[in-house]
Short mmCIF file of C-alpha atoms in Angstrom, two decimals:
data_model
loop_
_atom_site.label_atom_id
_atom_site.label_comp_id
_atom_site.label_asym_id
_atom_site.label_seq_id
_atom_site.Cartn_x
_atom_site.Cartn_y
_atom_site.Cartn_z
CA MET A 285 11.50 27.54 21.62
CA PRO A 286 12.39 24.37 23.54
CA ALA A 287 10.87 23.59 26.87
CA PRO A 288 12.76 24.45 30.01
CA LYS A 289 15.47 21.81 30.86
CA GLN A 290 14.32 19.30 33.43
CA THR A 291 16.41 18.90 36.52
CA THR A 292 14.57 15.96 38.03
CA ARG A 293 13.37 12.86 36.23
CA ARG A 294 9.67 12.21 37.31
CA SER A 295 8.59 8.76 36.53
CA LEU A 296 5.82 6.19 36.72
CA LEU A 297 5.86 3.32 39.16
CA VAL A 298 4.38 0.61 37.04
CA THR A 299 4.22 -2.90 38.62
CA SER A 300 1.17 -4.60 37.30
CA ALA A 301 -1.03 -5.10 34.28
CA VAL A 302 -3.81 -7.40 33.52
CA LEU A 303 -4.92 -7.88 29.86
CA SER A 304 -7.54 -10.10 28.09
CA SER A 305 -10.31 -10.29 25.61
CA LEU A 306 -12.81 -8.31 23.58
CA ALA A 307 -14.13 -4.83 24.47
CA LEU A 308 -17.52 -3.27 23.88
CA ALA A 309 -18.29 0.27 22.84
CA ALA A 310 -19.39 2.62 25.55
CA PRO A 311 -22.90 4.06 25.13
CA VAL A 312 -23.06 7.64 24.09
CA ALA A 313 -24.79 9.95 26.58
CA VAL A 314 -27.70 11.81 25.07
CA ALA A 315 -27.53 15.56 24.73
CA ALA A 316 -27.14 17.36 28.03
CA PRO A 317 -26.83 21.17 28.62
CA LYS A 318 -23.77 22.29 26.55
CA PRO A 319 -20.89 24.14 28.23
CA SER A 320 -21.12 27.80 27.92
CA GLY A 321 -19.36 29.59 25.01
CA SER A 322 -16.84 31.20 27.35
CA PRO A 323 -13.12 30.33 26.92
CA SER A 324 -13.55 28.01 29.91
CA ALA A 325 -15.99 25.72 28.21
CA SER A 326 -15.79 25.09 24.51
CA ALA A 327 -18.29 22.44 23.16
CA SER A 328 -19.12 22.95 19.56
CA PRO A 329 -17.00 21.26 16.95
CA SER A 330 -16.96 24.46 14.90
CA VAL A 331 -15.34 26.45 17.66
CA THR A 332 -11.69 27.29 17.21
CA PRO A 333 -9.11 27.13 20.02
CA PRO A 334 -8.43 30.34 22.04
CA ALA A 335 -5.46 32.48 20.74
CA SER A 336 -3.93 32.05 24.18
CA MET A 337 -4.21 29.24 26.50
CA SER A 338 -2.55 28.13 29.85
CA GLY A 339 1.23 28.06 29.94
CA VAL A 340 1.46 25.27 32.46
CA GLY A 341 4.24 22.97 31.23
CA GLY A 342 5.84 25.54 28.95
CA ALA A 343 4.91 28.50 26.79
CA ARG A 344 4.52 26.59 23.61
CA LEU A 345 1.84 24.36 25.03
CA GLY A 346 -0.37 27.49 25.35
CA ARG A 347 -0.24 28.26 21.70
CA PRO A 348 -2.99 27.07 19.32
CA GLY A 349 -2.02 24.65 16.55
CA THR A 350 0.61 21.87 16.40
CA GLN A 351 3.74 22.24 18.37
CA VAL A 352 6.61 20.00 17.51
CA ASN A 353 10.40 20.35 16.89
CA LEU A 354 11.09 18.69 13.61
CA ALA A 355 14.60 18.24 12.67
CA SER A 356 16.89 15.90 10.93
CA GLY A 357 16.24 12.31 12.02
CA VAL A 358 12.91 13.19 13.62
CA PRO A 359 9.96 11.36 11.90
CA VAL A 360 7.16 13.51 10.42
CA LEU A 361 3.86 13.62 12.38
CA PRO A 362 0.98 11.60 10.95
CA LYS A 363 -0.74 13.69 8.33
CA ASP A 364 -4.28 12.29 8.85
CA LEU A 365 -4.96 13.55 12.38
CA SER A 366 -8.44 15.24 12.83
CA ALA A 367 -8.60 15.51 16.61
CA ARG A 368 -9.27 18.95 17.98
CA SER A 369 -6.69 18.37 20.65
CA TRP A 370 -3.96 15.84 21.29
CA ILE A 371 -0.69 15.37 23.20
CA VAL A 372 2.31 12.79 23.16
CA ALA A 373 4.36 12.67 26.33
CA ASP A 374 7.08 10.59 27.89
CA ALA A 375 5.44 9.13 30.95
CA GLU A 376 8.71 8.73 32.76
CA SER A 377 10.56 11.92 32.15
CA GLY A 378 7.46 14.01 31.59
CA GLU A 379 8.69 15.61 28.42
CA VAL A 380 6.01 16.52 25.97
CA LEU A 381 7.25 15.35 22.52
CA ALA A 382 4.43 17.00 20.52
CA ALA A 383 1.05 18.52 21.10
CA HIS A 384 -1.86 20.12 19.28
CA ASN A 385 -3.98 22.70 21.23
CA ALA A 386 -2.81 20.94 24.42
CA HIS A 387 -4.60 23.28 26.85
CA TRP A 388 -7.81 23.75 24.92
CA ARG A 389 -10.58 23.36 27.55
CA LEU A 390 -13.11 20.87 26.15
CA ALA A 391 -15.72 18.53 27.35
CA PRO A 392 -13.92 15.38 28.64
CA ALA A 393 -16.60 12.73 28.72
CA SER A 394 -15.73 9.52 30.66
CA THR A 395 -12.00 10.22 30.67
CA LEU A 396 -12.86 12.39 33.62
CA LYS A 397 -13.38 9.08 35.48
CA MET A 398 -9.60 8.90 35.81
CA LEU A 399 -9.72 11.91 38.02
CA PHE A 400 -12.61 10.32 39.91
CA ALA A 401 -10.59 7.21 40.44
CA ASP A 402 -7.36 9.05 41.34
CA THR A 403 -9.23 11.00 43.97
CA LEU A 404 -11.31 8.25 45.62
CA LEU A 405 -9.28 4.96 45.15
CA PRO A 406 -7.23 5.35 48.27
CA LYS A 407 -10.32 5.86 50.45
CA PHE A 408 -12.00 2.50 50.57
CA PRO A 409 -10.56 -0.99 51.06
CA ARG A 410 -11.49 -3.04 48.05
CA ASP A 411 -13.21 -5.65 50.38
CA THR A 412 -15.54 -3.00 51.80
CA LYS A 413 -19.15 -4.03 51.23
CA HIS A 414 -21.99 -1.64 50.42
CA LYS A 415 -25.73 -2.28 50.13
CA VAL A 416 -27.23 0.00 47.42
CA VAL A 417 -30.20 2.08 48.31
CA PRO A 418 -32.37 4.08 45.89
CA SER A 419 -30.70 7.51 46.77
CA ASP A 420 -27.35 6.11 45.67
CA LEU A 421 -28.53 5.98 42.08
CA ALA A 422 -30.28 9.37 41.94
CA GLY A 423 -29.29 11.93 39.32
CA ILE A 424 -27.81 9.59 36.82
CA GLY A 425 -28.11 11.25 33.38
CA PRO A 426 -30.27 9.68 30.66
CA GLY A 427 -28.45 7.56 28.20
CA SER A 428 -25.59 7.01 30.69
CA SER A 429 -23.32 3.97 30.38
CA MET A 430 -24.24 1.54 33.07
CA VAL A 431 -22.73 -1.63 34.59
CA GLY A 432 -26.01 -2.77 35.90
CA ILE A 433 -26.14 -2.11 39.65
CA LYS A 434 -29.40 -2.98 41.32
CA GLU A 435 -31.05 -1.51 44.45
CA ASP A 436 -30.90 -3.58 47.61
CA GLU A 437 -28.07 -5.54 46.28
CA THR A 438 -24.60 -5.63 48.02
CA TYR A 439 -21.43 -4.99 46.20
CA THR A 440 -17.71 -4.71 47.21
CA VAL A 441 -15.66 -1.69 46.42
CA HIS A 442 -13.67 -3.89 44.13
CA ASP A 443 -16.87 -4.73 42.16
CA LEU A 444 -17.75 -1.02 41.90
CA TRP A 445 -14.26 -0.06 40.65
CA LEU A 446 -14.47 -2.86 37.99
CA GLY A 447 -17.72 -1.28 36.93
CA VAL A 448 -16.14 2.16 36.70
CA PHE A 449 -13.14 1.20 34.66
CA LEU A 450 -14.35 -1.64 32.48
CA GLN A 451 -17.90 -0.63 31.69
CA SER A 452 -17.45 3.10 32.43
CA GLY A 453 -20.61 2.67 34.66
CA ASN A 454 -22.07 5.91 35.78
CA ASP A 455 -24.17 3.87 38.31
CA ALA A 456 -20.92 2.59 39.93
CA VAL A 457 -19.60 6.22 39.96
CA HIS A 458 -22.76 7.39 41.81
CA VAL A 459 -22.69 4.60 44.35
CA LEU A 460 -19.02 5.33 45.18
CA SER A 461 -19.85 9.04 45.38
CA ALA A 462 -22.69 8.18 47.81
CA MET A 463 -20.19 6.26 49.92
CA ASN A 464 -17.97 9.34 49.75
CA LYS A 465 -20.58 11.72 51.39
CA GLY A 466 -22.32 12.41 48.17
CA VAL A 467 -21.82 13.74 44.71
CA GLU A 468 -21.36 17.32 45.79
CA ASN A 469 -18.58 16.46 48.25
CA THR A 470 -17.04 14.20 45.60
CA VAL A 471 -16.98 16.91 42.93
CA ALA A 472 -15.38 19.40 45.46
CA GLU A 473 -12.74 16.82 46.18
CA MET A 474 -12.08 16.13 42.46
CA ASN A 475 -11.74 19.85 41.80
CA GLU A 476 -9.33 20.14 44.77
CA HIS A 477 -7.29 17.13 43.63
CA ALA A 478 -7.14 18.65 40.00
CA GLU A 479 -5.74 21.84 41.53
CA GLU A 480 -3.16 19.76 43.40
CA LEU A 481 -2.08 18.01 40.22
CA GLN A 482 -1.75 21.46 38.51
CA ALA A 483 -4.52 20.29 36.11
CA LEU A 484 -5.84 23.83 36.06
CA ASP A 485 -7.91 23.46 32.81
CA THR A 486 -10.09 21.15 34.51
CA HIS A 487 -13.43 21.95 36.13
CA VAL A 488 -15.63 19.14 37.41
CA VAL A 489 -19.48 19.39 37.59
CA SER A 490 -20.53 15.81 37.37
CA PRO A 491 -18.14 13.08 38.69
CA ASP A 492 -18.92 10.60 36.02
CA GLY A 493 -17.95 12.90 33.04
CA TYR A 494 -21.53 13.17 31.87
CA ASP A 495 -22.07 16.33 29.89
CA ALA A 496 -22.76 19.29 32.15
CA GLU A 497 -22.53 22.96 31.65
CA GLY A 498 -19.05 24.31 32.45
CA GLN A 499 -17.43 20.84 32.76
CA VAL A 500 -14.13 20.93 30.94
CA SER A 501 -10.65 19.47 30.88
CA SER A 502 -7.87 19.42 28.35
CA ALA A 503 -5.56 16.96 26.68
CA TYR A 504 -2.69 18.28 28.84
CA ASP A 505 -4.67 17.91 32.08
CA LEU A 506 -6.04 14.29 31.22
CA THR A 507 -2.51 13.24 30.65
CA LEU A 508 -1.39 14.74 33.98
CA ILE A 509 -4.30 12.93 35.67
CA ALA A 510 -3.46 9.59 34.01
CA ARG A 511 0.09 9.87 35.04
CA SER A 512 -0.89 10.45 38.52
CA GLY A 513 -3.36 7.50 38.50
CA MET A 514 -0.81 5.20 37.09
CA GLN A 515 1.27 5.73 40.23
CA LYS A 516 -1.40 3.62 42.09
CA LYS A 517 -1.35 -0.13 41.86
CA ASP A 518 -5.07 -0.46 42.01
CA PHE A 519 -5.54 2.11 39.31
CA ARG A 520 -3.16 0.20 37.05
CA GLU A 521 -4.89 -3.10 37.63
CA TYR A 522 -8.27 -1.87 36.96
CA ALA A 523 -7.25 0.33 33.92
CA SER A 524 -5.65 -2.79 32.30
CA THR A 525 -8.39 -5.37 33.14
CA VAL A 526 -10.28 -6.27 30.04
CA THR A 527 -12.81 -8.82 31.29
CA ALA A 528 -14.23 -9.63 34.80
CA LYS A 529 -17.18 -11.05 36.58
CA PHE A 530 -19.74 -8.67 38.00
CA PRO A 531 -22.30 -9.74 40.62
CA GLY A 532 -25.77 -10.14 39.14
CA GLU A 533 -29.19 -9.69 40.67
CA THR A 534 -30.36 -12.07 43.42
CA LYS A 535 -33.21 -14.33 42.10
CA LYS A 536 -35.02 -17.43 43.26
CA GLY A 537 -33.60 -20.41 41.63
CA LYS A 538 -34.83 -24.03 41.46
CA LYS A 539 -36.41 -25.34 44.67
CA GLY A 540 -36.98 -21.85 45.86
CA LYS A 541 -33.35 -21.18 46.77
CA THR A 542 -31.93 -17.75 46.20
CA VAL A 543 -29.02 -17.50 43.67
CA ARG A 544 -26.96 -14.57 42.51
CA LYS A 545 -25.12 -15.44 39.22
CA PRO A 546 -22.29 -13.14 38.10
CA PHE A 547 -22.14 -11.96 34.51
CA GLU A 548 -19.19 -10.89 32.42
CA ILE A 549 -18.26 -7.30 31.84
CA ARG A 550 -15.74 -6.06 29.29
CA ASN A 551 -13.52 -3.18 29.00
CA THR A 552 -14.53 -0.51 26.53
CA ASN A 553 -10.96 0.51 25.66
CA ARG A 554 -10.48 -0.96 22.16
CA LEU A 555 -6.73 -0.47 21.99
CA LEU A 556 -6.54 -2.67 25.06
CA ALA A 557 -8.75 -5.50 23.79
CA GLY A 558 -9.24 -5.00 19.99
CA ASP A 559 -12.03 -4.67 17.63
CA SER A 560 -12.77 -5.60 13.94
CA ASP A 561 -10.94 -2.51 12.64
CA VAL A 562 -8.64 -1.94 15.72
CA PRO A 563 -5.99 -4.30 16.70
CA VAL A 564 -4.62 -4.66 20.11
CA TYR A 565 -1.89 -2.09 20.53
CA GLU A 566 1.42 -3.64 21.41
CA GLY A 567 2.42 -2.70 24.86
CA ILE A 568 -0.91 -0.99 25.82
CA ALA A 569 -1.83 -0.96 29.56
CA GLY A 570 -4.88 1.31 29.86
CA VAL A 571 -6.06 4.00 30.51
CA LYS A 572 -9.61 5.32 29.84
CA ASN A 573 -11.90 6.16 26.99
CA GLY A 574 -15.11 8.32 26.84
CA ASN A 575 -17.85 9.39 24.45
CA THR A 576 -20.68 11.93 24.93
CA THR A 577 -22.75 14.17 22.75
CA ASN A 578 -20.65 17.32 23.63
CA ALA A 579 -17.30 15.73 24.01
CA GLY A 580 -17.37 13.38 21.02
CA ALA A 581 -14.84 10.70 21.52
CA THR A 582 -11.95 11.05 23.96
CA PHE A 583 -9.13 8.73 24.99
CA THR A 584 -6.05 8.67 27.15
CA GLY A 585 -3.73 5.71 26.73
CA VAL A 586 -0.43 4.49 28.16
CA ALA A 587 1.86 2.04 26.32
CA GLU A 588 5.37 0.75 26.68
CA ARG A 589 7.78 -0.31 23.82
CA GLY A 590 11.51 -0.53 23.67
CA GLY A 591 12.05 0.68 27.10
CA LYS A 592 9.98 3.73 26.63
CA VAL A 593 6.58 4.56 28.29
CA LEU A 594 4.44 6.94 26.51
CA LEU A 595 1.09 8.68 27.35
CA VAL A 596 -1.23 9.87 24.54
CA THR A 597 -4.44 11.85 24.84
CA VAL A 598 -6.67 12.45 21.92
CA MET A 599 -9.89 14.66 22.16
CA ASN A 600 -12.72 14.65 19.70
CA PRO A 601 -11.54 13.56 16.28
CA GLU A 602 -13.63 15.19 13.59
CA LYS A 603 -13.41 12.21 11.18
CA PRO A 604 -16.65 10.27 11.41
CA GLU A 605 -14.88 6.85 10.86
CA HIS A 606 -15.72 4.10 13.58
CA ASN A 607 -13.09 3.93 16.28
CA GLU A 608 -11.33 7.03 14.96
CA VAL A 609 -10.20 8.14 18.36
CA TYR A 610 -8.22 4.81 18.82
CA LYS A 611 -6.81 4.91 15.29
CA GLU A 612 -5.33 8.40 15.82
CA THR A 613 -4.03 7.42 19.11
CA ALA A 614 -2.36 4.46 17.68
CA ARG A 615 -0.77 6.59 15.03
CA LEU A 616 0.47 9.03 17.70
CA PHE A 617 1.92 6.30 19.71
CA ASP A 618 3.78 4.95 16.67
CA TRP A 619 5.29 8.37 16.03
CA GLY A 620 6.23 8.81 19.61
CA PHE A 621 8.01 5.67 19.87
CA LYS A 622 9.98 6.34 16.70
CA ALA A 623 10.58 10.01 17.80
CA ALA A 624 11.55 9.39 21.43
CA GLY A 625 15.25 10.18 22.09
CA LYS A 626 15.42 12.15 18.72
CA VAL A 627 12.87 15.06 19.06
CA GLN A 628 13.51 18.06 21.32
CA PRO A 629 10.46 18.42 23.75
CA VAL A 630 8.07 21.30 23.49
CA GLY A 631 7.10 21.32 27.07
CA GLU A 632 6.78 19.09 30.12
CA LEU A 633 4.20 17.39 32.38
CA VAL A 634 4.58 19.24 35.67
CA PRO A 635 4.52 17.41 39.01
CA PRO A 636 1.87 17.78 41.63
CA LYS A 637 2.18 20.81 43.84
CA GLY A 638 2.84 18.57 46.94
CA ALA A 639 5.73 16.75 45.18
CA GLU A 640 8.26 19.14 46.67
CA GLN A 641 7.08 18.39 50.19
CA ALA A 642 7.20 14.66 49.85
CA LYS A 643 9.67 12.88 52.15
CA PRO A 644 11.51 9.61 51.82
CA GLY A 645 9.64 6.83 53.32
CA ALA A 646 6.28 8.21 52.50
CA ASN A 647 3.70 6.00 50.80
CA PRO A 648 2.74 7.64 47.50
CA SER A 649 1.27 4.44 46.10
CA GLY A 650 -2.22 5.41 46.96
CA GLU A 651 -3.58 1.75 47.27
CA ALA A 652 -7.23 1.25 48.22
CA GLY A 653 -7.65 2.05 51.79
CA GLY A 654 -4.16 3.48 52.00
CA SER A 655 -2.57 -0.02 52.29
CA GLY A 656 0.84 -0.44 50.68
CA ASP A 657 1.04 -4.18 51.08
CA GLY A 658 -0.06 -5.11 47.48
CA ALA A 659 -3.54 -5.73 48.19
CA GLY A 660 -5.29 -7.63 45.38
CA GLY A 661 -2.61 -10.12 44.72
CA THR A 662 0.25 -8.03 43.40
CA ALA A 663 3.53 -9.29 44.48
CA GLY A 664 6.56 -7.38 45.60
CA PRO A 665 9.59 -6.11 43.76
CA GLY A 666 11.20 -9.65 43.55
CA SER A 667 8.39 -11.19 41.59
CA LYS A 668 8.49 -11.88 37.90
CA PRO A 669 5.87 -11.51 35.16
CA VAL A 670 3.46 -14.33 34.89
CA ALA A 671 1.78 -15.00 31.49
CA SER A 672 -1.75 -16.36 31.30
CA ALA A 673 -2.40 -15.97 35.02
CA PRO A 674 -6.05 -15.32 35.91
CA ALA A 675 -6.75 -12.79 38.64
CA ALA A 676 -7.78 -14.01 41.98
CA ASP A 677 -11.27 -12.64 41.52
CA GLY A 678 -11.95 -14.43 38.31
CA SER A 679 -11.07 -11.51 35.98
CA SER A 680 -9.19 -12.70 33.00
CA GLY A 681 -6.28 -11.51 31.05
CA ILE A 682 -3.03 -12.36 29.14
CA GLY A 683 -1.33 -12.18 32.43
CA THR A 684 -0.22 -9.95 35.28
CA ALA A 685 3.09 -8.18 35.46
CA LEU A 686 3.97 -8.81 38.98
CA GLY A 687 6.51 -6.34 40.57
CA ILE A 688 9.63 -5.13 38.73
CA THR A 689 12.13 -7.32 37.02
CA GLY A 690 15.72 -5.80 36.98
CA GLY A 691 14.55 -2.30 38.21
CA VAL A 692 14.70 -0.60 41.56
CA LEU A 693 12.34 1.88 43.12
CA VAL A 694 13.95 5.30 43.69
CA LEU A 695 12.19 8.07 45.47
CA LEU A 696 13.16 11.18 43.48
CA ALA A 697 14.97 14.04 45.44
CA GLY A 698 12.19 16.54 46.19
CA GLY A 699 9.56 14.55 44.37
CA ALA A 700 6.89 12.06 45.09
CA PHE A 701 7.08 10.14 41.85
CA LEU A 702 8.70 6.78 41.82
CA VAL A 703 11.03 5.32 39.20
CA ASN A 704 10.51 2.04 37.38
CA ARG A 705 12.88 1.74 34.41
CA ARG A 706 11.40 -1.53 33.26
CA TRP A 707 7.79 -2.38 32.50
CA PRO A 708 7.76 -5.79 31.03
CA LEU A 709 4.41 -5.56 29.12
CA PRO A 710 5.25 -6.04 25.41
CA ASP A 711 6.37 -9.69 25.83
CA LEU A 712 3.02 -10.48 27.47
CA VAL A 713 1.12 -8.69 24.69
CA ARG A 714 2.92 -10.74 22.01
CA ARG A 715 1.69 -14.01 23.87
CA ARG A 716 -1.80 -12.84 23.69
CA THR A 717 -4.15 -14.84 21.49
CA ARG A 718 -6.70 -12.66 19.64
CA PRO A 719 -10.37 -13.31 20.58
#
């Protein structure tokens, strides 16, 4: 049965993207306590999805198995998908084009960092400085991915977010959590924000996504969270940055002078930067990947092509092939772009609870520190895309899409989502030279 008809078009505000070179694989966390065997926390690859799951977004999304309305002119889904759960959605309209076990509650790994960022990004201006103390780094799980933060060194909030998004650094997450009155408070705020987004499959135990008993999310929820995050300029910028300079450790150099040399960090999203067996995906602009013992490989991506912006989430492919999560994501993107406008949706991405209370003139952008003035070098709506433009902080990319070309921002009636009908990323991607 088709999803309920939408009366309001909810869309992403997309005004910036920064793309550049080669990505590295994120370290896999060592085994941690597995989520319980209850329906709220599936962990074992042998477990089958519940017979009935959440109906948020439409009744069909709560059914196990693949949900798609195939008809004349609609391309057939890829036959070689092994993921336990996946979803393909139109990021602008919110229509779910197809899904497989969309509400299955599974371990999310570092894709949960999208919720961490969406919750905390508006709180601290990016130029805020913080000196790391030993307690900031307490409680980081063994085998965690790290960006290389050192005690007694000072970092800006901008540095820390680069560490979160590019290197999936659990150390950066813990430092930001310490700045936010601690891990316990941060977890509580993340759970509260998930409820506000109607990401009701999600339960946070550890803010970095490290395996923890009872920590779960779903392909549907991760897609909702990514869609919310992409409303924020800072989130878009960090999620699409491939390489950047990160402050190193202060050492004594020649003649006894202290020096602090930066080192390069690289994004772990292979569809964004490519790998030997994964080409850069045309139009990709983020979002976040993850990999832990319980979760396997997880990934949420956003891409634009032919005027369509799609979100795809893939959780735990069972195929053992290298980079399989990216390969299956790419195939689902390909299908989605061919099917968009032809396939009847099977559900929808619901808006946040507070969307109905939003008023014209409100600032839903969620910039760092609450500023809406384009902090970080992003120009206003009159700007044009600039290819091969390095970021002001030394991070590199194929360019930055500055503002909107030919589009207008429209606050939807009764909603907090903004509309951007043009996202000029594909042209920038075509200009990119492979590393």
